Short mmCIF file of C-alpha atoms in Angstrom, two decimals:
data_model
loop_
_atom_site.label_atom_id
_atom_site.label_comp_id
_atom_site.label_asym_id
_atom_site.label_seq_id
_atom_site.Cartn_x
_atom_site.Cartn_y
_atom_site.Cartn_z
CA MET A 885 28.25 -6.19 6.43
CA ASN A 886 30.46 -5.47 2.99
CA LEU A 887 28.88 -3.05 1.12
CA ASP A 888 31.33 -4.39 -1.83
CA GLN A 889 29.75 -7.93 -1.95
CA LEU A 890 26.33 -6.18 -1.96
CA ALA A 891 23.95 -8.87 -4.81
CA VAL A 892 21.46 -5.94 -5.65
CA ARG A 893 22.41 -2.05 -6.65
CA ALA A 894 22.12 -0.08 -4.23
CA ARG A 895 20.14 2.89 -5.32
CA LEU A 896 16.98 4.65 -3.72
CA ARG A 897 14.03 3.20 -4.46
CA SER A 898 10.43 3.32 -3.56
CA ASN A 899 9.05 1.40 -1.47
CA TRP A 900 7.24 -1.23 -3.74
CA GLU A 901 10.17 -1.34 -6.16
CA SER A 902 11.90 -2.17 -2.75
CA VAL A 903 8.80 -5.07 -2.38
CA ASP A 904 9.21 -6.11 -6.10
CA LEU A 905 13.29 -6.66 -5.57
CA GLY A 906 12.23 -8.69 -2.92
CA ILE A 907 9.97 -10.91 -4.65
CA LEU A 908 12.23 -11.48 -7.07
CA LEU A 909 15.30 -11.88 -4.67
CA ALA A 910 12.74 -15.11 -3.36
CA ARG A 911 11.98 -16.49 -7.03
CA ARG A 912 16.15 -17.12 -6.61
CA HIS A 913 16.06 -18.46 -3.59
CA TRP A 914 12.86 -19.87 -2.84
CA LEU A 915 13.97 -23.63 -2.76
CA GLN A 916 16.25 -22.90 -0.38
CA MET A 917 13.58 -20.87 1.95
CA THR A 918 11.20 -22.84 1.17
CA LEU A 919 12.46 -26.05 2.95
CA LEU A 920 14.26 -24.15 5.51
CA TRP A 921 10.95 -22.76 6.56
CA LEU A 922 9.33 -26.10 6.24
CA ILE A 923 12.06 -28.26 8.32
CA PRO A 924 11.32 -27.20 11.69
CA ALA A 925 7.46 -26.22 10.77
CA ALA A 926 7.02 -30.26 9.76
CA LEU A 927 8.94 -31.34 12.88
CA LEU A 928 6.95 -29.39 15.18
CA PHE A 929 3.49 -30.31 13.46
CA ALA A 930 4.41 -34.47 13.19
CA LEU A 931 5.30 -33.89 16.82
CA LEU A 932 1.89 -32.34 17.76
CA ALA A 933 -0.08 -34.95 15.36
CA VAL A 934 1.69 -38.13 17.43
CA LEU A 935 1.24 -36.22 21.12
CA PHE A 936 -2.12 -35.09 19.96
CA PRO A 937 -4.00 -37.47 17.26
CA HIS A 938 -7.34 -36.24 18.00
CA SER A 939 -6.62 -32.32 17.42
CA PRO A 940 -5.41 -31.62 14.31
CA ASN A 941 -6.84 -28.09 14.42
CA MET A 942 -4.97 -27.43 17.53
CA ALA A 943 -1.36 -28.84 16.00
CA ILE A 944 -2.14 -26.24 12.66
CA LEU A 945 -3.29 -23.24 15.21
CA VAL A 946 0.22 -23.68 17.01
CA VAL A 947 2.46 -23.85 13.79
CA TRP A 948 0.77 -20.55 12.40
CA TRP A 949 1.26 -18.62 15.98
CA LEU A 950 4.91 -19.81 15.72
CA LYS A 951 5.69 -18.05 12.32
CA PRO A 952 6.89 -15.37 14.10
CA LEU A 953 10.03 -17.84 14.82
CA LEU A 954 9.75 -19.88 12.25
CA GLU A 955 10.47 -17.20 9.92
CA ARG A 956 14.03 -15.88 11.25
CA LEU A 957 15.83 -18.74 9.81
CA PRO A 958 15.29 -17.63 6.31
CA LEU A 959 15.87 -14.52 6.77
CA LEU A 960 19.08 -14.93 8.41
CA VAL A 961 20.04 -17.34 5.23
CA VAL A 962 18.68 -14.50 3.03
CA SER A 963 20.57 -11.65 4.64
CA ARG A 964 24.11 -13.55 4.57
CA GLN A 965 23.91 -14.80 0.53
CA LEU A 966 22.55 -10.60 -0.24
CA PHE A 967 26.14 -9.78 0.71
CA GLY A 968 27.96 -12.80 -1.09
CA GLU A 969 28.27 -14.85 2.49
CA GLN A 970 27.13 -18.60 1.98
CA LEU A 971 26.34 -20.41 5.19
CA SER A 972 25.78 -24.29 5.74
CA LEU A 973 22.94 -26.17 6.95
CA ARG A 974 24.87 -26.66 10.33
CA GLU A 975 25.83 -22.86 10.71
CA ALA A 976 22.17 -21.79 9.90
CA PHE A 977 20.50 -23.69 12.26
CA ALA A 978 23.04 -22.22 15.31
CA MET A 979 22.39 -19.16 14.08
CA PHE A 980 18.66 -19.43 14.08
CA ALA A 981 18.76 -21.21 17.91
CA ARG A 982 20.67 -18.04 19.26
CA ALA A 983 18.17 -15.79 17.38
CA ASN A 984 15.41 -17.54 18.99
CA ARG A 985 16.46 -16.94 22.83
CA ARG A 986 15.98 -13.68 22.98
CA ASP A 987 12.50 -11.22 22.13
CA TRP A 988 10.88 -14.39 21.06
CA PHE A 989 8.42 -13.71 24.09
CA ALA A 990 7.34 -10.33 23.02
CA TRP A 991 6.76 -11.79 19.24
CA LEU A 992 4.85 -14.83 20.47
CA SER A 993 2.27 -11.71 22.68
CA TRP A 994 1.69 -8.40 21.79
CA ARG A 995 3.86 -8.35 18.74
CA ARG A 996 2.08 -11.67 16.68
CA LEU A 997 -0.53 -9.56 15.15
CA SER A 998 1.68 -7.02 14.36
CA PHE A 999 0.91 -5.89 10.32
CA THR A 1000 5.06 -4.78 10.41
CA ARG A 1001 6.21 -7.86 10.99
CA ALA A 1002 8.37 -8.91 7.87
CA PHE A 1003 9.98 -4.96 8.03
CA ASP A 1004 10.43 -4.96 11.26
CA MET A 1005 12.16 -8.59 12.30
CA PRO A 1006 14.93 -7.63 10.80
CA VAL A 1007 15.88 -4.75 13.58
CA THR A 1008 15.48 -7.63 15.82
CA VAL A 1009 16.89 -10.52 14.42
CA LEU A 1010 20.02 -8.68 12.38
CA GLU A 1011 20.89 -5.61 14.02
CA ASP A 1012 20.03 -7.69 18.11
CA ALA A 1013 18.03 -4.08 19.17
CA THR A 1014 15.45 -4.46 22.06
CA GLY A 1015 13.90 -2.36 24.49
CA LYS A 1016 14.30 1.58 23.91
CA VAL A 1017 16.75 1.04 21.48
CA ARG A 1018 14.74 -0.66 18.83
CA ASN A 1019 11.84 1.50 19.74
CA THR A 1020 13.47 4.62 18.36
CA ARG A 1021 14.98 2.92 15.83
CA LEU A 1022 11.80 1.29 14.22
CA ALA A 1023 9.85 4.93 15.35
CA LEU A 1024 13.12 6.57 12.43
CA LEU A 1025 12.12 3.30 9.69
CA HIS A 1026 8.76 3.29 9.93
CA ARG A 1027 8.81 6.84 8.54
CA ASN A 1028 6.93 6.46 4.81
CA THR A 1029 7.22 2.67 5.01
CA ALA A 1030 5.18 1.30 7.71
CA GLY A 1031 2.09 1.87 5.71
CA THR A 1032 3.99 -0.46 2.68
CA ALA A 1033 4.90 -2.96 5.50
CA SER A 1034 0.92 -3.24 6.65
CA TRP A 1035 -0.10 -3.62 2.95
CA LEU A 1036 2.68 -6.41 2.50
CA HIS A 1037 0.99 -8.30 5.28
CA ILE A 1038 -1.93 -8.25 4.23
CA VAL A 1039 -1.46 -9.29 0.38
CA GLY A 1040 0.26 -12.14 1.91
CA VAL A 1041 -2.39 -13.39 4.21
CA HIS A 1042 -4.64 -13.21 1.54
CA VAL A 1043 -2.24 -14.94 -1.23
CA GLU A 1044 -2.61 -17.63 0.88
CA MET A 1045 -6.47 -18.11 1.65
CA ILE A 1046 -6.37 -18.09 -2.21
CA LEU A 1047 -4.22 -20.41 -2.61
CA GLY A 1048 -6.06 -22.56 -0.18
CA PHE A 1049 -9.17 -22.54 -2.02
CA GLY A 1050 -7.73 -23.10 -5.43
CA VAL A 1051 -5.84 -26.23 -4.37
CA VAL A 1052 -8.97 -27.29 -3.03
CA ALA A 1053 -10.96 -26.15 -5.87
CA LEU A 1054 -8.25 -27.91 -8.83
CA ALA A 1055 -8.82 -31.39 -6.86
CA LEU A 1056 -12.88 -31.20 -7.00
CA LEU A 1057 -12.08 -30.17 -10.85
CA MET A 1058 -9.81 -33.50 -11.09
CA LEU A 1059 -12.55 -35.77 -9.96
CA PRO A 1060 -14.32 -37.83 -12.56
CA GLU A 1061 -17.79 -36.78 -13.20
CA GLN A 1062 -19.06 -40.57 -12.42
CA LEU A 1063 -17.42 -40.21 -9.38
CA ASP A 1064 -20.21 -39.62 -6.92
CA ILE A 1065 -18.92 -38.70 -3.40
CA ASN A 1066 -21.01 -37.65 -0.34
CA TRP A 1067 -18.82 -34.89 1.20
CA TRP A 1068 -20.89 -34.18 3.90
CA SER A 1069 -20.89 -37.40 5.39
CA LEU A 1070 -17.37 -37.23 4.61
CA LEU A 1071 -16.29 -34.06 6.74
CA SER A 1072 -18.59 -35.06 9.32
CA ALA A 1073 -17.25 -38.43 9.98
CA ASP A 1074 -15.14 -38.92 13.60
CA GLU A 1075 -12.03 -39.78 11.79
CA ASN A 1076 -9.51 -36.94 11.33
CA VAL A 1077 -7.75 -37.50 8.36
CA ILE A 1078 -9.30 -35.63 6.12
CA GLN A 1079 -8.83 -32.76 8.51
CA TRP A 1080 -5.27 -33.85 8.96
CA LEU A 1081 -4.98 -33.56 4.95
CA GLY A 1082 -6.53 -30.06 5.08
CA ASN A 1083 -4.19 -28.70 7.60
CA GLY A 1084 -1.13 -30.24 6.26
CA LEU A 1085 -1.95 -28.47 2.79
CA SER A 1086 -1.88 -25.34 4.50
CA LEU A 1087 1.32 -26.44 6.11
CA LEU A 1088 2.79 -26.42 2.21
CA ILE A 1089 1.04 -23.17 1.37
CA MET A 1090 2.31 -21.32 4.39
CA ALA A 1091 5.75 -22.88 3.56
CA CYS A 1092 5.40 -21.38 -0.18
CA VAL A 1093 4.52 -18.21 0.99
CA ALA A 1094 7.01 -17.80 3.48
CA PRO A 1095 9.74 -16.45 1.02
CA PHE A 1096 8.09 -13.91 -0.67
CA TYR A 1097 7.00 -12.41 2.64
CA VAL A 1098 10.12 -12.67 4.17
CA CYS A 1099 12.62 -11.05 1.21
CA ALA A 1100 9.60 -8.63 0.66
CA GLY A 1101 10.06 -7.16 4.19
CA PHE A 1102 13.49 -7.52 3.97
CA MET A 1103 14.23 -5.87 1.31
CA LEU A 1104 12.00 -3.09 2.39
CA TYR A 1105 14.39 -2.75 5.31
CA ILE A 1106 17.15 -2.63 3.19
CA GLY A 1107 15.84 -0.19 0.87
CA ARG A 1108 14.58 1.87 3.51
CA ARG A 1109 18.27 1.82 5.11
CA VAL A 1110 19.79 2.74 1.76
CA GLU A 1111 18.07 5.86 2.26
CA LEU A 1112 18.92 6.95 5.34
CA GLU A 1113 22.78 5.71 5.09
CA ALA A 1114 23.33 6.83 1.91
CA TRP A 1115 25.10 3.31 0.52
CA ASP A 1116 24.90 4.47 -2.61
CA ILE A 1117 26.84 7.52 -2.03
CA GLU A 1118 29.62 5.20 0.20
CA ILE A 1119 30.12 2.33 -2.72
CA HIS A 1120 30.65 4.80 -5.07
CA PHE A 1121 33.31 6.35 -3.32
CA ARG A 1122 34.64 2.83 -2.11
CA LYS A 1123 35.16 2.72 -6.71
CA LEU A 1124 36.51 5.39 -6.61
CA ARG A 1125 39.12 5.05 -4.10
CA ALA A 1126 40.15 1.36 -5.24
CA ARG A 1127 40.54 3.46 -9.18
CA LYS A 1128 42.84 5.36 -7.91
CA GLU A 1129 44.47 2.95 -5.74
CA ALA A 1130 44.70 0.74 -9.01
CA SER A 1131 46.46 4.29 -10.99
CA GLN A 1132 49.11 4.55 -8.63
CA ARG A 1133 50.38 1.05 -9.10
CA SER A 1134 53.59 -0.05 -10.80
CA PRO A 1135 54.00 0.82 -14.89
CA ALA A 1136 53.88 -2.70 -15.62
CA LYS A 1137 50.15 -2.36 -16.13
CA SER A 1138 50.69 0.42 -18.63
CA ARG A 1139 53.01 -2.05 -20.75
CA SER A 1140 50.40 -5.09 -20.26
CA THR A 1141 47.75 -2.90 -21.52
CA THR A 1142 49.38 -1.96 -25.01
CA ILE A 1143 50.85 -5.89 -25.32
CA ARG A 1144 47.37 -6.70 -24.77
CA ARG A 1145 45.91 -3.91 -27.63
CA SER A 1146 48.13 -5.31 -29.63
CA SER A 1147 47.70 -9.43 -29.01
CA VAL A 1148 43.43 -8.21 -29.88
CA SER A 1149 44.09 -6.24 -32.84
CA SER A 1150 46.20 -9.51 -34.41
CA ALA A 1151 43.43 -11.35 -33.78
CA LEU A 1152 40.57 -9.18 -35.12
CA LEU A 1153 43.16 -9.75 -38.39
CA CYS A 1154 43.02 -13.07 -38.08
CA ALA A 1155 39.38 -13.27 -38.01
CA THR A 1156 38.99 -10.81 -40.96
CA THR A 1157 41.05 -12.79 -43.31
CA LEU A 1158 39.00 -16.62 -42.20
CA ALA A 1159 35.84 -15.24 -42.65
CA LEU A 1160 37.00 -13.63 -46.14
CA CYS A 1161 38.36 -17.23 -46.80
CA THR A 1162 35.36 -18.96 -46.33
CA LEU A 1163 32.90 -16.66 -48.34
CA LEU A 1164 35.43 -17.62 -51.29
CA THR A 1165 35.26 -21.15 -51.02
CA SER A 1166 31.53 -21.72 -50.41
CA PRO A 1167 29.76 -23.47 -52.56
CA GLN A 1168 27.45 -22.11 -54.91
CA PRO A 1169 23.13 -22.76 -54.01
CA ALA A 1170 21.81 -24.82 -56.37
CA VAL A 1171 19.03 -24.01 -58.56
CA ALA A 1172 15.48 -25.62 -58.36
CA ASP A 1173 14.22 -26.94 -61.34
CA THR A 1174 11.38 -25.18 -63.26
CA VAL A 1175 7.85 -26.03 -63.06
CA THR A 1176 4.68 -25.02 -65.12
CA PRO A 1177 1.49 -24.68 -63.43
CA THR A 1178 -0.07 -27.86 -65.54
CA GLN A 1179 2.67 -29.75 -64.17
CA ALA A 1180 2.29 -28.43 -60.68
CA GLN A 1181 -1.37 -29.01 -60.77
CA GLU A 1182 -0.78 -32.32 -61.64
CA LEU A 1183 1.77 -33.14 -58.90
CA ILE A 1184 -0.70 -31.65 -56.33
CA ASP A 1185 -3.51 -33.99 -57.38
CA GLU A 1186 -1.55 -37.04 -57.20
CA THR A 1187 0.08 -36.17 -53.79
CA LEU A 1188 -3.73 -35.47 -52.70
CA ALA A 1189 -4.94 -38.94 -54.55
CA GLY A 1190 -2.55 -41.26 -52.42
CA ASP A 1191 -2.70 -43.13 -49.28
CA ASP A 1192 -0.94 -40.26 -46.93
CA PHE A 1193 -3.96 -38.20 -46.96
CA HIS A 1194 -7.05 -40.87 -46.20
CA LEU A 1195 -5.60 -42.42 -43.33
CA ARG A 1196 -7.72 -42.82 -40.18
CA GLU A 1197 -6.47 -42.70 -36.88
CA GLU A 1198 -8.52 -43.14 -33.14
CA GLN A 1199 -6.82 -41.66 -30.28
CA GLY A 1200 -8.45 -41.61 -26.72
CA GLY A 1201 -8.07 -39.41 -23.40
CA TRP A 1202 -9.13 -36.74 -21.47
CA ARG A 1203 -11.10 -33.69 -22.83
CA MET A 1204 -13.75 -31.17 -22.16
CA ARG A 1205 -17.27 -32.75 -22.56
CA LYS A 1206 -19.79 -30.28 -24.55
CA HIS A 1207 -22.81 -30.77 -22.52
CA GLU A 1208 -26.04 -30.40 -23.84
CA SER A 1209 -28.75 -28.21 -21.79
CA SER A 1210 -31.51 -31.03 -22.14
CA GLU A 1211 -28.77 -33.57 -20.47
CA TYR A 1212 -27.33 -31.35 -17.64
CA ARG A 1213 -28.45 -32.72 -14.32
CA TYR A 1214 -27.72 -30.42 -11.20
CA PRO A 1215 -26.46 -32.07 -8.34
CA GLU A 1216 -28.72 -33.08 -5.51
CA TRP A 1217 -26.73 -30.89 -2.75
CA PHE A 1218 -27.67 -27.86 -4.79
CA ILE A 1219 -31.13 -28.66 -5.28
CA ALA A 1220 -31.34 -29.18 -1.83
CA PHE A 1221 -29.61 -26.04 -0.92
CA ILE A 1222 -32.15 -24.29 -2.63
CA GLU A 1223 -35.09 -25.66 -1.31
CA TRP A 1224 -33.63 -25.04 2.14
CA LEU A 1225 -33.21 -21.58 1.03
CA GLU A 1226 -36.77 -21.59 0.18
CA ASN A 1227 -38.22 -22.80 3.33
CA LEU A 1228 -36.35 -20.68 5.56
CA GLY A 1229 -37.92 -19.55 8.81
CA SER A 1230 -41.42 -20.98 7.50
CA ASP A 1231 -42.87 -23.57 10.15
CA ASP A 1232 -45.30 -25.16 7.21
CA GLY A 1233 -45.16 -28.64 6.99
CA GLU A 1234 -43.55 -31.61 9.40
CA PRO A 1235 -39.52 -31.62 9.74
CA THR A 1236 -38.48 -35.12 7.98
CA ASP A 1237 -35.94 -37.39 10.59
CA GLU A 1238 -33.00 -36.11 8.57
CA GLU A 1239 -34.16 -32.66 9.14
CA SER A 1240 -35.62 -32.82 12.88
CA THR A 1241 -31.29 -32.74 13.84
CA SER A 1242 -31.28 -29.23 12.88
CA SER A 1243 -34.37 -27.77 13.12
CA GLU A 1244 -33.46 -26.15 15.76
CA PHE A 1245 -29.69 -24.55 14.67
CA TRP A 1246 -30.31 -23.43 11.02
CA PRO A 1247 -33.15 -21.02 11.08
CA LEU A 1248 -31.31 -19.58 13.83
CA LEU A 1249 -27.82 -18.95 12.15
CA ALA A 1250 -30.10 -17.99 9.45
CA GLY A 1251 -31.91 -15.12 11.38
CA ILE A 1252 -28.46 -13.90 12.93
CA ILE A 1253 -27.09 -13.66 9.31
CA GLU A 1254 -29.71 -11.89 7.97
CA LEU A 1255 -29.40 -9.45 10.89
CA LEU A 1256 -25.93 -8.90 10.57
CA LEU A 1257 -26.64 -8.43 6.37
CA TRP A 1258 -29.26 -5.58 7.19
CA ILE A 1259 -26.87 -3.95 10.03
CA ALA A 1260 -23.95 -3.63 7.69
CA ALA A 1261 -26.62 -2.24 4.89
CA ILE A 1262 -28.39 0.16 7.23
CA ALA A 1263 -24.60 1.20 8.22
CA ILE A 1264 -23.35 1.56 4.91
CA THR A 1265 -25.99 3.50 3.48
CA LEU A 1266 -25.95 5.64 6.53
CA TRP A 1267 -22.18 6.25 6.10
CA LEU A 1268 -23.15 7.37 2.48
CA LEU A 1269 -25.39 9.86 3.55
CA TRP A 1270 -22.97 11.51 6.27
CA HIS A 1271 -19.93 11.09 3.97
CA TYR A 1272 -21.56 13.34 1.49
CA ARG A 1273 -24.41 15.16 2.94
CA HIS A 1274 -22.56 18.52 1.47
CA GLN A 1275 -22.54 17.27 -1.85
CA LEU A 1276 -26.15 16.12 -1.46
CA ARG A 1277 -27.36 19.88 0.13
CA GLY A 1278 -26.14 21.10 -3.29
CA LEU A 1279 -27.97 18.41 -5.06
CA LEU A 1280 -31.41 19.72 -3.39
CA GLY A 1281 -30.52 23.14 -3.75
CA PHE A 1282 -29.86 24.00 -0.44
CA ARG A 1283 -27.12 26.79 0.95
CA PRO A 1284 -24.03 24.80 2.50
CA ARG A 1285 -24.55 24.98 6.56
CA ARG A 1286 -21.78 27.12 7.91
CA LYS A 1287 -19.73 24.76 10.84
CA VAL A 1288 -20.57 26.37 14.05
CA VAL A 1289 -17.31 25.46 16.02
CA GLU A 1290 -15.36 27.45 19.07
CA VAL A 1291 -12.37 29.12 16.66
CA GLN A 1292 -9.06 29.96 18.84
CA ARG A 1293 -9.24 33.54 17.65
CA PRO A 1294 -5.02 34.73 17.13
CA ALA A 1295 -4.34 37.31 19.00
CA THR A 1296 -1.55 38.57 16.54
CA LEU A 1297 -1.38 38.34 12.97
CA PHE A 1298 1.78 39.20 10.88
CA GLY A 1299 3.38 41.37 14.03
CA LEU A 1300 -0.02 43.15 14.66
CA ASP A 1301 -1.99 43.34 17.70
CA LEU A 1302 -5.32 42.75 17.05
CA ARG A 1303 -7.20 42.19 20.72
CA ARG A 1304 -10.15 44.79 20.76
CA GLU A 1305 -8.34 46.47 23.97
CA SER A 1306 -5.28 47.67 22.17
CA LEU A 1307 -7.74 49.57 19.77
CA PRO A 1308 -9.12 53.22 20.30
CA ASP A 1309 -13.07 53.82 20.44
CA ASP A 1310 -13.30 56.28 17.36
CA ILE A 1311 -10.54 54.40 14.81
CA THR A 1312 -10.89 57.05 12.11
CA ALA A 1313 -10.15 60.03 14.24
CA GLU A 1314 -7.23 58.29 15.56
CA VAL A 1315 -5.67 57.30 11.55
CA LEU A 1316 -6.44 60.41 10.97
CA ARG A 1317 -4.68 62.21 13.32
CA LEU A 1318 -1.68 59.63 13.52
CA TRP A 1319 -1.75 60.83 9.45
CA ARG A 1320 -1.50 64.25 9.78
CA ALA A 1321 1.36 63.91 12.60
CA GLY A 1322 3.26 61.97 10.24
CA ALA A 1323 3.03 58.53 11.19
CA GLN A 1324 1.83 57.21 8.04
CA ARG A 1325 2.69 53.37 8.77
CA GLU A 1326 0.95 53.78 12.39
CA ALA A 1327 -2.23 54.84 10.94
CA LEU A 1328 -2.68 52.94 8.11
CA GLY A 1329 -1.48 49.60 10.27
CA LEU A 1330 -3.80 50.73 12.81
CA LEU A 1331 -6.68 50.95 10.25
CA TYR A 1332 -5.51 47.25 8.55
CA ARG A 1333 -5.67 45.87 12.74
CA ALA A 1334 -8.99 47.41 13.13
CA SER A 1335 -10.60 45.91 9.83
CA LEU A 1336 -8.84 42.23 10.54
CA SER A 1337 -10.20 42.95 14.32
CA ASP A 1338 -13.73 43.15 13.24
CA LEU A 1339 -13.88 40.85 10.83
CA ILE A 1340 -12.56 38.05 13.18
CA SER A 1341 -14.95 39.02 16.12
CA HIS A 1342 -18.30 40.17 13.82
CA TYR A 1343 -17.68 37.90 10.80
CA ASP A 1344 -16.06 34.78 12.32
CA CYS A 1345 -13.21 34.48 9.72
CA PRO A 1346 -11.06 31.65 10.26
CA PHE A 1347 -7.42 33.48 9.84
CA GLN A 1348 -4.46 31.42 11.40
CA ASP A 1349 -1.22 32.60 13.05
CA HIS A 1350 0.42 31.36 9.59
CA HIS A 1351 -1.65 33.34 7.05
CA THR A 1352 -0.29 36.17 5.24
CA GLU A 1353 -1.75 39.28 4.16
CA ALA A 1354 -2.59 38.19 0.57
CA GLU A 1355 -4.14 34.91 1.94
CA CYS A 1356 -6.02 36.80 4.32
CA ALA A 1357 -7.77 38.92 1.50
CA GLN A 1358 -8.31 35.47 -0.56
CA LEU A 1359 -9.94 34.05 2.58
CA VAL A 1360 -12.25 36.72 2.81
CA ARG A 1361 -13.38 36.61 -1.08
CA GLU A 1362 -14.11 32.93 -0.42
CA GLU A 1363 -16.46 33.41 2.55
CA SER A 1364 -18.51 35.46 0.85
CA GLN A 1365 -19.30 33.64 -2.00
CA GLN A 1366 -20.70 31.18 1.01
CA ASP A 1367 -21.77 33.86 4.14
CA PRO A 1368 -24.35 36.13 3.24
CA ARG A 1369 -23.10 38.35 5.71
CA PHE A 1370 -20.10 39.35 3.53
CA PRO A 1371 -21.76 42.52 1.42
CA PRO A 1372 -20.14 43.05 -1.80
CA GLU A 1373 -18.21 46.52 -1.05
CA LEU A 1374 -16.65 44.64 2.30
CA VAL A 1375 -14.80 42.68 -0.25
CA GLN A 1376 -13.46 45.42 -2.16
CA PHE A 1377 -12.50 47.68 0.51
CA PHE A 1378 -10.15 44.83 2.42
CA GLY A 1379 -9.39 44.30 -1.15
CA LEU A 1380 -7.76 47.75 -1.85
CA LEU A 1381 -6.93 48.26 1.89
CA THR A 1382 -4.66 44.99 1.92
CA ALA A 1383 -2.93 46.37 -1.57
CA SER A 1384 -2.50 49.69 0.38
CA TRP A 1385 -0.79 48.27 3.21
CA GLN A 1386 1.10 46.14 1.38
CA ARG A 1387 2.52 48.86 -1.12
CA LEU A 1388 3.26 51.03 2.51
CA ALA A 1389 4.89 48.30 4.83
CA TYR A 1390 6.73 46.56 1.94
CA ALA A 1391 7.65 49.12 -0.72
CA HIS A 1392 7.59 51.97 1.31
CA LYS A 1393 5.39 53.78 -0.51
CA ALA A 1394 2.70 55.58 1.31
CA PRO A 1395 -0.86 56.22 -0.23
CA ALA A 1396 -1.87 59.97 -0.97
CA THR A 1397 -4.42 61.91 1.62
CA ALA A 1398 -7.13 61.69 -0.32
CA GLN A 1399 -6.62 58.02 -1.20
CA LEU A 1400 -6.46 57.11 2.81
CA GLU A 1401 -9.70 59.54 3.65
CA THR A 1402 -11.64 57.86 0.93
CA LEU A 1403 -10.31 54.54 3.17
CA CYS A 1404 -11.59 55.67 6.16
CA THR A 1405 -14.55 57.12 5.03
CA GLN A 1406 -15.04 53.30 3.62
CA TRP A 1407 -14.13 51.55 6.90
CA GLN A 1408 -16.67 53.51 8.45
CA ARG A 1409 -20.09 52.59 6.35
CA VAL A 1410 -18.62 48.89 6.05
CA PHE A 1411 -18.06 48.47 9.91
CA ARG A 1412 -20.11 51.06 11.48
CA ASN A 1413 -23.87 52.03 10.88
CA ASP A 1414 -24.55 55.76 10.72
CA SER A 1415 -25.27 55.66 14.62
CA GLY A 1416 -21.90 54.28 15.27
CA GLU A 1417 -23.12 50.77 16.25
CA VAL A 1418 -20.86 47.78 14.99
CA ARG A 1419 -22.75 46.43 12.13
CA GLN A 1420 -23.84 42.86 11.89
#
């Protein structure tokens, strides 16, 4: 792999930019890659047509199932062309045969329906990675990229379906209206010609879409490698090295540069002189004769009266016919279909000979489809009601319910022990004792720990280990807006206590003794009743 010969600019791209670059690469080599995919697929399809002439659907199903193997040949060729290496047809098929000798069973079994096939294929085909090495490599490549690769697969499937329906619709539109064809009898005939033609059309569509799918997945893989391996930086350093080596060559290069500059100056001087001579020798523009308005009008009338403006010509060809509403006639199959829908499920009337063969099948099919539609409608309605239940309760004026779940309560927050057994029985008395003893940090920390412990145990505050003091205070304010158990004085007290603790813990500014006594009084009033019981 020679990075100096890379055909595209190596730089960091988003995932969809890489996919778009793959589409441009597929457009440049589309015919070659289409033929590389189509040749083995067409040979296999023809072989199956000879061996199983009465099973057209099986032939196209086998080709579709072998798409992971058929996509390896275009991938091998485009990977060489991206780095400036050209392969002959013989070399390409030899590499294709060697690539399909390994890891083919996995791609045709449990990996066959993988949505990231176009992105994962280069790891197997180009890097020859298998087993644990491949899984480790894909785990690294799939980060932030697997979603785009999956959507690429989904889009590719839909493009094939849309092209198939579009070709069929175009063929029907090109048929003249006077041509009356009984499509039902033609499709239900015992002959398999129509099915073989339809499956051959599907084969061509898959061959046309395969280059875009393969190249988009390959360039998504290249973009991920550029991001991981820093190809852009490596190429830049290589250019700097080549520039330095060129500057250290013999001084003859500087002399040749001087000669080249002088020759360029001489060429510019000659070109300027030649341009001036051309302007001086060019003829003067001719001036048209002046014509009066009366003369001009007479000339116009004479020209319009000539035979050139009175020629009639008949032309024939295809064109859109303007239908009148009174002359338009609906097809018979459309009218029969509407009548069948109206009589679906009804037992009135005797079935005709043509309807007797399907009288048992179609009502059953219609009933199944109707049941599935009702189930889907009810499921979607229930999902919407459940998904937007909180918004609906808010619109109806109900207070949103609190989630009653078992929350794992943290034992410590920012280094403070919140367990109940670590706290004394009389919190405020112990706080005042420590304060008077000179242990100001321990005193205010005990009051703050007791507040956090009560908020967790009695008010179910969902504190987490990663929360800071400011985040805890903000969480208490948010919970007070939803839970009526939080009184306003509790929110105000906890905000003041948090600010005092932050100033002492980080700025080493202790509050005044009167302020600490006020905090103890407020804590007793907020978290305890007058009798000393915990306030619920």
